[in-house]
Short mmCIF file of C-alpha atoms and ligand atoms in Angstrom, two decimals:
data_model
loop_
_atom_site.label_atom_id
_atom_site.label_comp_id
_atom_site.label_asym_id
_atom_site.label_seq_id
_atom_site.Cartn_x
_atom_site.Cartn_y
_atom_site.Cartn_z
CA MET A 299 -9.06 29.25 11.49
CA SER A 300 -9.63 25.22 11.25
CA TYR A 301 -12.98 25.54 9.73
CA LYS A 302 -12.15 28.32 7.01
CA ARG A 303 -11.17 25.38 4.65
CA VAL A 304 -11.79 23.84 1.09
CA THR A 305 -13.00 20.09 0.65
CA LEU A 306 -12.53 18.29 -2.24
CA SER A 307 -16.12 18.46 -2.98
CA HIS A 308 -15.68 22.77 -2.84
CA PHE A 309 -12.61 22.50 -4.92
CA LEU A 310 -14.88 20.28 -7.57
CA LEU A 311 -17.77 22.58 -7.82
CA GLN A 312 -15.56 25.35 -8.26
CA GLU A 313 -13.50 23.86 -11.12
CA GLN A 314 -17.04 22.98 -12.83
CA ARG A 315 -18.29 26.04 -12.57
CA ARG A 316 -14.68 27.77 -13.66
CA ARG A 317 -14.69 25.57 -16.90
CA GLY A 318 -18.32 25.02 -17.51
CA GLY A 319 -19.43 21.54 -17.42
CA THR A 320 -22.07 19.22 -16.91
CA GLY A 321 -20.89 17.70 -13.47
CA THR A 322 -20.39 14.56 -15.59
CA PHE A 323 -16.49 14.55 -14.21
CA THR A 324 -17.40 16.19 -10.67
CA THR A 325 -19.44 13.12 -10.06
CA LEU A 326 -16.68 10.50 -11.77
CA LEU A 327 -14.17 12.18 -9.07
CA THR A 328 -16.46 11.89 -6.03
CA ASP A 329 -17.33 8.36 -6.95
CA ILE A 330 -13.17 8.03 -6.60
CA ARG A 331 -13.08 10.44 -3.68
CA THR A 332 -15.35 7.44 -1.64
CA ALA A 333 -13.76 4.64 -2.72
CA CYS A 334 -10.83 5.81 -1.70
CA LYS A 335 -11.79 6.75 1.53
CA MET A 336 -13.34 2.69 2.04
CA ILE A 337 -10.23 1.73 1.25
CA SER A 338 -8.43 3.84 3.62
CA HIS A 339 -10.72 2.28 6.39
CA GLU A 340 -9.64 -1.03 5.62
CA VAL A 341 -6.21 -0.68 5.43
CA ASN A 342 -6.60 1.43 8.69
CA ARG A 343 -7.94 -1.23 10.75
CA GLY A 344 -5.66 -3.50 9.49
CA ALA A 345 -5.08 -6.97 11.40
CA LEU A 346 -8.71 -5.97 13.89
CA ALA A 347 -11.04 -6.57 10.57
CA GLY A 348 -8.99 -9.27 10.02
CA ASN A 349 -7.50 -7.57 6.83
CA LEU A 350 -3.94 -8.75 6.48
CA GLY A 351 -2.45 -11.88 4.34
CA ALA A 352 -3.03 -13.50 1.39
CA ALA A 353 -6.44 -13.94 -0.21
CA GLY A 354 -5.42 -17.30 -1.61
CA ALA A 355 -5.57 -16.84 -5.28
CA GLU A 356 -3.50 -14.91 -8.10
CA ASN A 357 -4.34 -11.84 -10.26
CA VAL A 358 -3.72 -12.11 -14.19
CA GLN A 359 0.06 -10.59 -13.97
CA GLY A 360 0.40 -14.19 -11.53
CA GLU A 361 1.32 -12.39 -8.71
CA GLN A 362 -0.44 -13.47 -5.22
CA GLN A 363 -3.12 -11.43 -4.16
CA LYS A 364 -3.44 -10.11 -0.62
CA LYS A 365 -7.35 -9.96 0.88
CA LEU A 366 -6.60 -6.65 0.84
CA ASP A 367 -6.19 -5.98 -3.15
CA VAL A 368 -9.19 -8.12 -3.48
CA LEU A 369 -11.65 -5.94 -1.02
CA ALA A 370 -9.72 -2.78 -2.69
CA ASN A 371 -10.49 -4.51 -6.28
CA GLU A 372 -14.22 -4.76 -5.75
CA ILE A 373 -14.91 -1.28 -3.38
CA PHE A 374 -13.00 0.20 -6.78
CA LEU A 375 -15.57 -1.43 -9.27
CA HIS A 376 -19.03 -1.04 -6.80
CA MET A 377 -18.66 2.44 -6.16
CA ASN A 378 -17.50 3.40 -9.75
CA GLU A 379 -19.85 1.18 -11.41
CA LEU A 380 -22.85 2.92 -9.54
CA GLY A 381 -22.46 6.46 -10.41
CA GLY A 382 -23.33 5.77 -14.51
CA SER A 383 -20.35 7.95 -15.67
CA TYR A 384 -18.04 4.87 -17.10
CA ALA A 385 -18.61 3.16 -20.22
CA GLY A 386 -16.05 0.56 -18.56
CA MET A 387 -13.50 0.42 -16.50
CA ALA A 388 -9.66 -1.64 -16.00
CA SER A 389 -8.14 -3.02 -13.28
CA GLU A 390 -4.85 -4.12 -12.06
CA GLU A 391 -6.74 -7.43 -10.20
CA LEU A 392 -8.74 -8.06 -13.96
CA GLU A 393 -7.36 -9.79 -16.99
CA GLY A 394 -9.90 -8.43 -18.81
CA VAL A 395 -11.89 -4.97 -19.30
CA HIS A 396 -15.08 -4.80 -16.53
CA GLN A 397 -18.55 -4.17 -18.45
CA VAL A 398 -20.56 -1.64 -16.42
CA HIS A 399 -23.70 -3.13 -17.65
CA GLY A 400 -26.20 -0.44 -19.37
CA ALA A 401 -22.97 1.89 -19.94
CA ALA A 402 -24.20 5.25 -20.89
CA GLY A 403 -21.25 7.00 -19.67
CA ARG A 404 -18.83 8.69 -21.68
CA TYR A 405 -15.18 7.46 -20.06
CA LEU A 406 -13.09 4.82 -18.94
CA LEU A 407 -11.63 4.24 -15.72
CA LEU A 408 -8.36 2.29 -15.37
CA PHE A 409 -6.92 1.65 -11.80
CA ASP A 410 -4.87 -0.22 -9.56
CA PRO A 411 -7.06 -0.29 -6.11
CA LEU A 412 -3.74 -0.99 -4.04
CA ASP A 413 -0.32 -0.66 -5.12
CA GLY A 414 2.56 -1.65 -3.40
CA SER A 415 0.83 -4.43 -1.54
CA SER A 416 4.05 -6.05 -0.73
CA ASN A 417 3.89 -3.19 2.48
CA ILE A 418 0.60 -4.26 3.48
CA ASP A 419 1.14 -7.29 6.18
CA VAL A 420 3.90 -4.63 7.30
CA ASN A 421 2.24 -1.81 8.14
CA ILE A 422 3.81 0.40 5.98
CA SER A 423 2.10 3.28 3.14
CA VAL A 424 0.49 1.53 0.62
CA GLY A 425 -1.89 3.43 -2.44
CA SER A 426 -4.37 3.34 -5.21
CA ILE A 427 -4.11 4.96 -8.23
CA PHE A 428 -6.32 5.88 -11.48
CA SER A 429 -6.40 6.67 -14.89
CA ILE A 430 -9.60 8.65 -16.52
CA LEU A 431 -9.52 8.39 -20.25
CA ARG A 432 -12.42 8.99 -22.67
CA LEU A 433 -14.07 7.04 -24.66
CA PRO A 434 -13.64 6.89 -28.04
CA ASP A 435 -16.15 7.63 -30.61
CA GLY A 436 -17.25 4.10 -32.16
CA LEU A 437 -15.16 2.26 -29.89
CA ASP A 438 -17.31 -0.94 -28.40
CA PRO A 439 -16.24 0.13 -24.08
CA SER A 440 -15.81 -4.01 -23.40
CA SER A 441 -13.20 -4.05 -26.69
CA GLU A 442 -9.57 -3.36 -25.03
CA GLN A 443 -8.86 -1.36 -27.94
CA ALA A 444 -10.96 1.59 -26.70
CA PHE A 445 -8.52 1.24 -23.52
CA LEU A 446 -5.14 1.36 -25.57
CA GLN A 447 -4.36 4.70 -25.80
CA PRO A 448 -1.43 7.04 -25.02
CA GLY A 449 -1.36 8.68 -21.41
CA VAL A 450 -1.19 12.18 -22.89
CA GLN A 451 -4.75 11.28 -23.80
CA GLN A 452 -5.92 11.62 -19.97
CA VAL A 453 -8.11 13.33 -18.69
CA ALA A 454 -7.47 13.26 -15.09
CA ALA A 455 -5.48 11.25 -12.77
CA GLY A 456 -4.68 10.77 -8.79
CA TYR A 457 -3.48 9.00 -6.29
CA ALA A 458 -4.62 7.62 -2.60
CA LEU A 459 -2.12 7.78 -0.17
CA TYR A 460 -2.72 5.28 2.90
CA GLY A 461 -0.06 6.76 5.08
CA SER A 462 0.62 8.36 8.09
CA SER A 463 -2.09 10.10 6.91
CA THR A 464 -4.58 9.65 4.07
CA MET A 465 -4.07 11.69 0.89
CA LEU A 466 -5.75 12.20 -2.93
CA VAL A 467 -3.87 13.32 -4.69
CA LEU A 468 -5.41 14.86 -8.10
CA THR A 469 -4.77 16.36 -11.85
CA THR A 470 -7.14 17.24 -14.37
CA GLY A 471 -4.59 18.78 -16.42
CA GLU A 472 -4.70 22.03 -15.12
CA GLY A 473 -1.98 21.87 -12.30
CA VAL A 474 -2.00 19.05 -9.35
CA ASN A 475 -3.61 19.83 -6.00
CA GLY A 476 -3.19 17.20 -2.79
CA PHE A 477 -5.91 16.72 -0.24
CA THR A 478 -5.60 15.40 2.93
CA LEU A 479 -8.89 13.19 5.06
CA ASP A 480 -9.63 14.61 8.03
CA GLN A 481 -10.69 11.28 9.71
CA ASN A 482 -13.07 12.89 12.10
CA VAL A 483 -15.22 14.75 9.94
CA GLY A 484 -14.43 12.22 6.59
CA VAL A 485 -13.62 15.19 4.49
CA PHE A 486 -10.99 15.33 2.32
CA VAL A 487 -9.69 18.81 2.64
CA LEU A 488 -7.16 20.64 -0.40
CA THR A 489 -3.76 21.01 1.69
CA HIS A 490 -1.20 21.13 -0.95
CA PRO A 491 -2.53 23.63 -3.49
CA ASP A 492 -0.58 23.18 -6.49
CA MET A 493 2.19 20.36 -6.06
CA ARG A 494 5.27 21.74 -7.50
CA ILE A 495 8.40 19.82 -7.96
CA PRO A 496 12.03 21.52 -7.84
CA ALA A 497 14.19 20.71 -11.29
CA ASP A 498 17.02 19.38 -9.15
CA THR A 499 17.74 17.46 -6.35
CA ASP A 500 19.51 15.32 -4.34
CA GLU A 501 17.38 12.25 -4.05
CA TYR A 502 16.80 9.45 -5.15
CA ALA A 503 15.31 6.06 -5.08
CA VAL A 504 16.17 2.41 -6.86
CA ASN A 505 15.62 -0.85 -6.00
CA ALA A 506 19.56 -1.31 -5.32
CA SER A 507 19.48 -4.64 -5.30
CA ARG A 508 18.89 -4.82 -8.31
CA GLU A 509 22.10 -3.92 -9.34
CA ARG A 510 23.54 -6.65 -11.15
CA TYR A 511 20.77 -6.25 -13.89
CA TRP A 512 20.86 -2.39 -14.70
CA GLU A 513 21.80 -0.84 -18.22
CA PRO A 514 25.05 0.80 -18.51
CA ALA A 515 23.17 4.03 -18.27
CA VAL A 516 21.32 3.76 -15.20
CA ARG A 517 24.85 2.12 -13.50
CA ARG A 518 26.94 4.93 -14.05
CA TYR A 519 24.05 7.04 -12.91
CA VAL A 520 23.86 5.88 -9.55
CA GLU A 521 27.06 5.21 -9.29
CA GLU A 522 27.52 8.66 -9.99
CA CYS A 523 25.24 9.76 -6.91
CA LYS A 524 26.93 6.93 -4.58
CA ALA A 525 30.13 9.00 -5.33
CA GLY A 526 29.02 12.06 -3.35
CA LYS A 527 30.85 15.22 -3.18
CA ASP A 528 34.33 13.23 -4.29
CA GLY A 529 32.35 12.06 -7.46
CA PRO A 530 31.79 14.26 -10.70
CA ARG A 531 27.90 15.56 -9.29
CA GLY A 532 30.62 17.63 -6.80
CA ARG A 533 27.61 16.52 -4.30
CA ASN A 534 26.46 14.25 -1.75
CA PHE A 535 22.53 12.17 -2.97
CA ASN A 536 20.23 10.23 -0.53
CA MET A 537 18.70 7.81 -1.69
CA ARG A 538 15.14 6.12 -0.61
CA TRP A 539 13.35 2.93 -1.23
CA VAL A 540 10.11 2.60 0.12
CA ALA A 541 8.89 -0.33 -2.71
CA SER A 542 5.53 1.64 -2.26
CA MET A 543 4.88 3.82 -5.84
CA VAL A 544 2.63 5.48 -4.28
CA ALA A 545 4.66 6.68 -1.37
CA GLU A 546 7.61 7.16 -3.19
CA VAL A 547 6.20 9.67 -5.98
CA HIS A 548 4.29 11.67 -3.20
CA ARG A 549 7.94 11.93 -1.73
CA VAL A 550 8.95 13.34 -5.03
CA LEU A 551 5.87 15.40 -4.96
CA CYS A 552 6.53 16.70 -2.28
CA ARG A 553 10.39 17.87 -1.80
CA GLY A 554 11.74 16.35 -5.79
CA GLY A 555 13.62 13.37 -6.25
CA VAL A 556 14.34 10.65 -8.88
CA PHE A 557 12.46 7.63 -8.89
CA LEU A 558 13.76 4.42 -11.02
CA TYR A 559 12.17 1.27 -11.68
CA PRO A 560 14.06 1.14 -15.14
CA ALA A 561 13.44 -1.99 -17.87
CA ASP A 562 16.18 -3.82 -16.65
CA SER A 563 18.10 -7.52 -18.73
CA GLU A 564 15.92 -9.70 -15.35
CA ASN A 565 12.59 -8.14 -16.67
CA LEU A 566 12.83 -6.82 -20.35
CA ALA A 567 11.27 -9.69 -21.73
CA LYS A 568 8.12 -8.28 -20.11
CA GLY A 569 9.04 -4.58 -20.73
CA GLY A 570 9.70 -3.77 -16.97
CA LYS A 571 8.11 -3.56 -13.83
CA LEU A 572 5.27 -1.40 -13.69
CA ARG A 573 2.61 -1.11 -15.67
CA LEU A 574 1.98 1.38 -18.23
CA MET A 575 -1.57 2.13 -18.18
CA TYR A 576 -2.54 2.23 -14.38
CA GLU A 577 0.67 3.02 -12.95
CA ALA A 578 3.18 5.07 -15.62
CA ASN A 579 0.83 7.43 -17.08
CA PRO A 580 -0.85 8.22 -14.39
CA MET A 581 1.81 9.47 -12.25
CA ALA A 582 3.92 10.74 -15.17
CA PHE A 583 0.54 12.46 -15.88
CA ILE A 584 0.85 13.62 -12.41
CA ILE A 585 4.57 14.34 -12.07
CA GLU A 586 4.30 16.44 -15.76
CA GLN A 587 1.55 18.59 -14.29
CA ALA A 588 3.75 19.84 -11.30
CA GLY A 589 6.82 21.00 -13.37
CA GLY A 590 8.66 17.44 -13.64
CA ARG A 591 10.18 15.09 -16.25
CA ALA A 592 8.72 11.21 -16.65
CA SER A 593 10.10 8.79 -19.33
CA THR A 594 11.10 5.27 -19.82
CA GLY A 595 14.83 6.84 -20.45
CA ARG A 596 14.52 6.38 -23.89
CA GLN A 597 11.17 8.01 -24.86
CA ARG A 598 8.16 10.68 -23.13
CA LEU A 599 6.15 7.59 -20.98
CA LEU A 600 3.35 9.69 -21.76
CA GLU A 601 4.11 9.07 -25.60
CA VAL A 602 4.26 4.94 -25.03
CA GLN A 603 2.10 3.75 -27.32
CA PRO A 604 0.25 0.92 -25.82
CA THR A 605 -0.44 -2.78 -27.48
CA SER A 606 -1.93 -3.95 -24.33
CA LEU A 607 -4.16 -3.44 -20.93
CA HIS A 608 -1.32 -5.10 -18.46
CA GLN A 609 1.80 -3.76 -20.46
CA ARG A 610 4.96 -3.54 -18.36
CA VAL A 611 7.45 -0.19 -19.35
CA GLY A 612 10.35 0.91 -17.36
CA VAL A 613 9.92 4.13 -15.30
CA ILE A 614 11.93 6.90 -14.44
CA LEU A 615 10.54 10.26 -13.58
CA GLY A 616 10.99 13.56 -10.62
CA SER A 617 12.99 16.37 -10.91
CA ALA A 618 13.10 17.05 -14.45
CA ASN A 619 17.19 17.88 -14.54
CA GLU A 620 17.89 14.65 -12.98
CA VAL A 621 15.70 12.93 -15.64
CA ALA A 622 17.08 14.83 -18.20
CA ARG A 623 19.94 13.83 -17.37
CA LEU A 624 19.56 10.22 -17.03
CA GLU A 625 17.94 10.35 -20.46
CA ALA A 626 21.33 11.89 -21.56
CA TYR A 627 23.12 9.07 -20.66
CA HIS A 628 20.73 6.45 -21.76
CA GLY A 629 21.27 8.60 -25.56
CA GLU A 630 25.08 8.34 -24.40
CA GLN A 631 24.75 4.85 -24.29
CA ASP A 632 22.90 3.85 -27.74
CA GLY A 633 25.87 6.16 -29.57
CA ARG A 634 23.24 9.25 -29.97
P1 AHG B 884 2.33 -4.20 -6.87
O1 AHG B 884 2.06 -3.40 -5.71
O2 AHG B 884 1.54 -4.12 -8.09
O3 AHG B 884 2.69 -5.90 -6.32
O4 AHG B 884 3.74 -3.27 -7.38
C1 AHG B 884 4.60 -2.92 -6.74
C2 AHG B 884 5.17 -2.32 -7.32
C3 AHG B 884 5.25 -0.79 -6.84
O5 AHG B 884 4.80 0.11 -6.25
C4 AHG B 884 7.20 -0.21 -6.30
O6 AHG B 884 7.61 0.20 -6.70
C5 AHG B 884 7.50 -1.67 -7.05
O7 AHG B 884 6.52 -2.59 -7.44
C6 AHG B 884 8.58 -2.56 -5.75
O8 AHG B 884 9.09 -3.27 -6.55
P2 AHG B 884 10.15 -4.79 -5.74
O9 AHG B 884 9.31 -5.15 -5.22
O10 AHG B 884 11.37 -4.58 -6.29
O11 AHG B 884 10.75 -3.28 -4.76
#
């Protein structure tokens, strides 16, 4: 029966009771849920609300901000500040740490309010990504140092996908659950419990226009996939590229696959393309919790020690056996 559904609120309360929590964590995730619903509404209204197009400013990364980047950032900051559970926040759109006034909270929030923003104006899926860390004892939450924790320290992570449906996918370190927004009722409903990624796959995702910059290990992997059943893999592979990491990771979670945005000769000086703290780490946490694997090619992503808030990193994640194969190819290339 359609009314016999588990909402995200029910799910969080059940988890709170099961773990004997104080409710702080439920508040945190409830505020994120509200922010994602508001962003979903703005993305959905698109041109009708004048939400498309450039904002006319650059962010700290030197990227042109879209109007929706700015709006989503303001929504995320506002909705999560009011709850009082965060000691500090950091965003892709802000250079430094966002100080939470009168903060008494014990948690830190990092987020990319609208990822894949090149897709906004052409009505293709975009998303929000978030990562929650504990405030380490003795550290000032307004200092970058408090945030520079490896991904293994995350206490929760998730993303909202604004696609043909709006979904919120969440991990608190005990598996991955997906919720679909019922737009008429305004609630997220548990539709994808205990998401698991198959260890093997016939699908990969990479921006092939960057091939000339790739390392030999990545080139070898992709060439072997493209050779299909006539090549060393002995079977055909499919390729997809949305240019929206949330959409890409969601596809991998739903049906397996491997997603690559490797460090290459063009982006190596910056460390890669994707941001470690609010893109790679939360996605790596989700992928591992769903039984997949996430790597730089040479190191488990969640063990990379961050040295700056907006640090970039090479990302290879998805079906465990394919990611392990890519790691092996990097090892062979390095003579390990
Ligand atoms: P952002 O929206 O923060 O600019 O980054 C988008 C990211 C990610 O979502 C996607 O996987 C990748 O950049 C797309 O990169 P290309 O433009 O190279 O395809």
